[in-house]
GROMACS .gro file of C-alpha atoms in nm:
model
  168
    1UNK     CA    1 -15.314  -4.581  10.868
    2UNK     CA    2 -15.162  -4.705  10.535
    3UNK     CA    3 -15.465  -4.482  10.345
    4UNK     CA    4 -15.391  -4.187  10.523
    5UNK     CA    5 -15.050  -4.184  10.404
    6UNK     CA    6 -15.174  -4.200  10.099
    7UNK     CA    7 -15.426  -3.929  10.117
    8UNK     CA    8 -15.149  -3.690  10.282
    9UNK     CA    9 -14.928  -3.780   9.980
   10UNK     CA   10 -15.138  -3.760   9.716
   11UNK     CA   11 -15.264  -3.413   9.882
   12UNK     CA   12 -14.908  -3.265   9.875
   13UNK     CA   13 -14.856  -3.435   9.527
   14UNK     CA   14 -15.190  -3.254   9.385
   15UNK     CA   15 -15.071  -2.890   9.477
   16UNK     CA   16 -14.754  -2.887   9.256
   17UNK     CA   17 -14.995  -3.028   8.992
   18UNK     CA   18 -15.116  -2.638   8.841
   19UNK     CA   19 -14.749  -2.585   8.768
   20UNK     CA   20 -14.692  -2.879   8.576
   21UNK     CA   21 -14.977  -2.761   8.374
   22UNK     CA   22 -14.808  -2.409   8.269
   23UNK     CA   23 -14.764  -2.391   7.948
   24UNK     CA   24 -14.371  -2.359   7.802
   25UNK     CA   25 -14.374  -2.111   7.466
   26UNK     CA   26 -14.089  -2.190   7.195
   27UNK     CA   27 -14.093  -1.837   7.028
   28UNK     CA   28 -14.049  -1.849   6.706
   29UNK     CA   29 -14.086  -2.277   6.718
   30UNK     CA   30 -13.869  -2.391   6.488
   31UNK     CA   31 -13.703  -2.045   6.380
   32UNK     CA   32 -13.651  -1.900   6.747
   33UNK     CA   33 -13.584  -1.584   6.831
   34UNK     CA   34 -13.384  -1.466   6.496
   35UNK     CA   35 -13.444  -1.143   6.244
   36UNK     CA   36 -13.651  -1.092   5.983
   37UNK     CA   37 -13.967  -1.338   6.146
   38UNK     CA   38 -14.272  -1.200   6.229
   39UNK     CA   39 -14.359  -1.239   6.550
   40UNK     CA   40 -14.668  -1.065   6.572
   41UNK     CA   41 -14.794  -1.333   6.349
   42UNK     CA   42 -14.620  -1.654   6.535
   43UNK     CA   43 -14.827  -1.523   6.835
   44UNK     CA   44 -15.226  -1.451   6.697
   45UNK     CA   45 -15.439  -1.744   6.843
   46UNK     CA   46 -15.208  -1.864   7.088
   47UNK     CA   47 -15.290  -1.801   7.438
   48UNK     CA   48 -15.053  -1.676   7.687
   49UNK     CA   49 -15.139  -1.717   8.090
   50UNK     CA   50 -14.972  -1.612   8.424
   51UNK     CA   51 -14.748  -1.923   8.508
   52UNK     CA   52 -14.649  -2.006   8.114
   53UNK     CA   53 -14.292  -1.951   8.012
   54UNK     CA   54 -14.117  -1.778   7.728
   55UNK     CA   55 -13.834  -1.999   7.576
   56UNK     CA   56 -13.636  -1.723   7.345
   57UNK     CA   57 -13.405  -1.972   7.147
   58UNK     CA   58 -13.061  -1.836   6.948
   59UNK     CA   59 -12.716  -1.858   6.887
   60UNK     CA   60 -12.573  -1.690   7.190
   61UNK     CA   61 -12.363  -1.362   7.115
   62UNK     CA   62 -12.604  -1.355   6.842
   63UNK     CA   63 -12.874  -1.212   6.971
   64UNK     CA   64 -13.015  -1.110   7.333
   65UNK     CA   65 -13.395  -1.096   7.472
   66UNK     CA   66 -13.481  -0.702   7.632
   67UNK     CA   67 -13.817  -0.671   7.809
   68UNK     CA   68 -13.951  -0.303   7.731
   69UNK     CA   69 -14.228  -0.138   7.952
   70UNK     CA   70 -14.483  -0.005   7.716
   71UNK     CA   71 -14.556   0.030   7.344
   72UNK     CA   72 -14.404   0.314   7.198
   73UNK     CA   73 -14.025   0.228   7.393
   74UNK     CA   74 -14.156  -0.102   7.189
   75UNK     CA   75 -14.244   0.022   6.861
   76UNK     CA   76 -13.935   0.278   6.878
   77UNK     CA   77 -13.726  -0.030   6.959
   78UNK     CA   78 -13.565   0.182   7.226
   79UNK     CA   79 -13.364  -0.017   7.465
   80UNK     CA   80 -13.411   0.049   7.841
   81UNK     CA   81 -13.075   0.183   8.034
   82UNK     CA   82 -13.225  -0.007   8.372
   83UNK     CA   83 -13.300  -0.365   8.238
   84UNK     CA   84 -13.016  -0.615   8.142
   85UNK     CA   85 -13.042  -0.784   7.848
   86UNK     CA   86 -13.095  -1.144   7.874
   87UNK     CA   87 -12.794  -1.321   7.674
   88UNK     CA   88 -12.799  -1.723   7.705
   89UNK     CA   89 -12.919  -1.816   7.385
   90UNK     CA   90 -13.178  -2.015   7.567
   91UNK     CA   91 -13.366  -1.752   7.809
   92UNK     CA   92 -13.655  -1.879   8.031
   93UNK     CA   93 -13.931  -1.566   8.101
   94UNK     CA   94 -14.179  -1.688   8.372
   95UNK     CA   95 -14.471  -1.507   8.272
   96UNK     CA   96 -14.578  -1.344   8.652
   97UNK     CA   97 -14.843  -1.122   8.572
   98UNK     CA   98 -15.109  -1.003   8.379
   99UNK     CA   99 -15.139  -0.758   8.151
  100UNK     CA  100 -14.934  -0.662   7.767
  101UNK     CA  101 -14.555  -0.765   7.766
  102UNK     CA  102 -14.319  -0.647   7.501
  103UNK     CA  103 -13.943  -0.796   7.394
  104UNK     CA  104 -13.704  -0.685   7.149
  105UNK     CA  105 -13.343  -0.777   7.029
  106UNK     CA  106 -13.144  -0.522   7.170
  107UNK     CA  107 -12.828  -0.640   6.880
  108UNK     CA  108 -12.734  -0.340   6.639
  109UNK     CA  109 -13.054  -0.290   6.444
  110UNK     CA  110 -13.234  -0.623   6.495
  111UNK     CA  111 -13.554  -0.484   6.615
  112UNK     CA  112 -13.557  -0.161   6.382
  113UNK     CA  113 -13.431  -0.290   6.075
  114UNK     CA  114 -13.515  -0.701   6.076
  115UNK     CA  115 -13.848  -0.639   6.307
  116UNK     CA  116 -13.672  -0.904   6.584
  117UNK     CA  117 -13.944  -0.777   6.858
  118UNK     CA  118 -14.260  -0.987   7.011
  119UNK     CA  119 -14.563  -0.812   7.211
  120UNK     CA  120 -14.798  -1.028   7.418
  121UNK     CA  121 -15.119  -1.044   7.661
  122UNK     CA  122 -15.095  -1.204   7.919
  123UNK     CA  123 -15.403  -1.320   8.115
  124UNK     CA  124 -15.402  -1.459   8.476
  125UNK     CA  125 -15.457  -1.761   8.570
  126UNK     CA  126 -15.817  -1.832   8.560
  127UNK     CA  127 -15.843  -1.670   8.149
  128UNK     CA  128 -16.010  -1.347   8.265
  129UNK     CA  129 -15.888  -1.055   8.144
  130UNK     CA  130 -15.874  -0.837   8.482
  131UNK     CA  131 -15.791  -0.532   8.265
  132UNK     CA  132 -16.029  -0.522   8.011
  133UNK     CA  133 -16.184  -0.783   7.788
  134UNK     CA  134 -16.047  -0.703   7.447
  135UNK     CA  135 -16.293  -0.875   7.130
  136UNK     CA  136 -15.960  -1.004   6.978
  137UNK     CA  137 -15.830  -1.169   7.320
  138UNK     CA  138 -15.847  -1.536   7.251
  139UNK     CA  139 -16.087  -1.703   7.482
  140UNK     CA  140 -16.000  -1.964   7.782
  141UNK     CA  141 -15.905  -2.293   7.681
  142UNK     CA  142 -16.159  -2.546   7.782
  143UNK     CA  143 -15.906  -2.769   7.883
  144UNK     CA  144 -15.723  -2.539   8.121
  145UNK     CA  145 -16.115  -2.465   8.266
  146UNK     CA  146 -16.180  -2.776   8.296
  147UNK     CA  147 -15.854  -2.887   8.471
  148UNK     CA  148 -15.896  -2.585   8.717
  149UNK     CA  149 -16.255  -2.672   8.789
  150UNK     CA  150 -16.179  -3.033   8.831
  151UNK     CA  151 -15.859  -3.000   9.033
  152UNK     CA  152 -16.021  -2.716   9.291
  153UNK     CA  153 -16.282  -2.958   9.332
  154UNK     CA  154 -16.089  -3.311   9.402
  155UNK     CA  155 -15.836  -3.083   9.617
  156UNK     CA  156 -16.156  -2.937   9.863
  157UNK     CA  157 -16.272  -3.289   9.857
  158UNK     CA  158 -15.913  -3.440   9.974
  159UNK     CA  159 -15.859  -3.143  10.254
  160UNK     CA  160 -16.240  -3.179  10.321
  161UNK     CA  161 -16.170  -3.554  10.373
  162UNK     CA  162 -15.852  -3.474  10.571
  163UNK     CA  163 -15.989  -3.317  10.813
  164UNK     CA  164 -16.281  -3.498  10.920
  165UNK     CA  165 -16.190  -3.731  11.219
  166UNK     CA  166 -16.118  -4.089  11.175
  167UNK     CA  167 -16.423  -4.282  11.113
  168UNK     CA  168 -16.273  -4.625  11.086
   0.00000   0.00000   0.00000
């Protein structure tokens, strides 16, 4: 009885695991989210995955985080009327789905003037790139394949061993 408590347990414990796994961004690191750093360049060779999080760090009424919907809103740092700017000095973007995400300061002439803006790709879960693999897309990290391979397999094995009558 007292190890199938512990199975059940440790089988509920296992599936919040892939979330504790999801990597949490600082942009900027040490700078955060301020003018005249380039962003393009904090984010080559980093790899961003459905699940991670964005942390945009700043002296709030300083700044403010705007998600744009495609690249030339982005590169004409044009502000849309139908998002609300994000204004804590420590915003939290969830990264949901796949696919190229773009974020400017919408402050005066931040993103114009002091290049405050940050474009991503954003690959789901498993490090495939459902849209199109790109020859500059950074691959998988064999850790995070290695975790997913590992936990699928212990997690059949626990339900596997779950279900199977009571032998004992």
């Amino acid at each position: 009885m007292a190890s199938s408590s512990f199975l059940i347990s440790f089988a509920i414990a296992a599936c919040f695991v892939p979330s504790i796994f999801a990597i949490e961004h600082i942009v900027g690191d040490d700078k955060g989210w301020t003018t005249n750093f380039d962003y393009q360049t904090w984010a080559q060779g980093k790899e961003f995955s459905v699940g991670d999080k964005l942390v945009f760090n700043y002296p709030a009424g300083a700044h403010c985080v705007v998600r744009v919907s495609d690249a030339p809103s982005f590169q004409q740092c044009m502000k849309p009327d139908n998002v609300e700017a994000l204004t804590s000095g420590s915003d939290v973007i969830t990264l949901a789905t796949p696919g190229k995400k773009w974020y400017i300061c919408g402050v005066a002439e931040h993103c114009e003037a002091a290049n405050q803006k940050l474009a991503i790709t954003v690959l789901p879960q498993d490090g495939s790139d459902a849209s199109s693999p790109s020859p500059n897309s950074p691959p998988l990290s064999a850790a995070r394949a290695s975790f997913a391979s590992i936990y699928y397999g212990v997690m059949a094995f626990v339900i596997g061993f779950l279900g199977m009558p009571n032998l004992f």
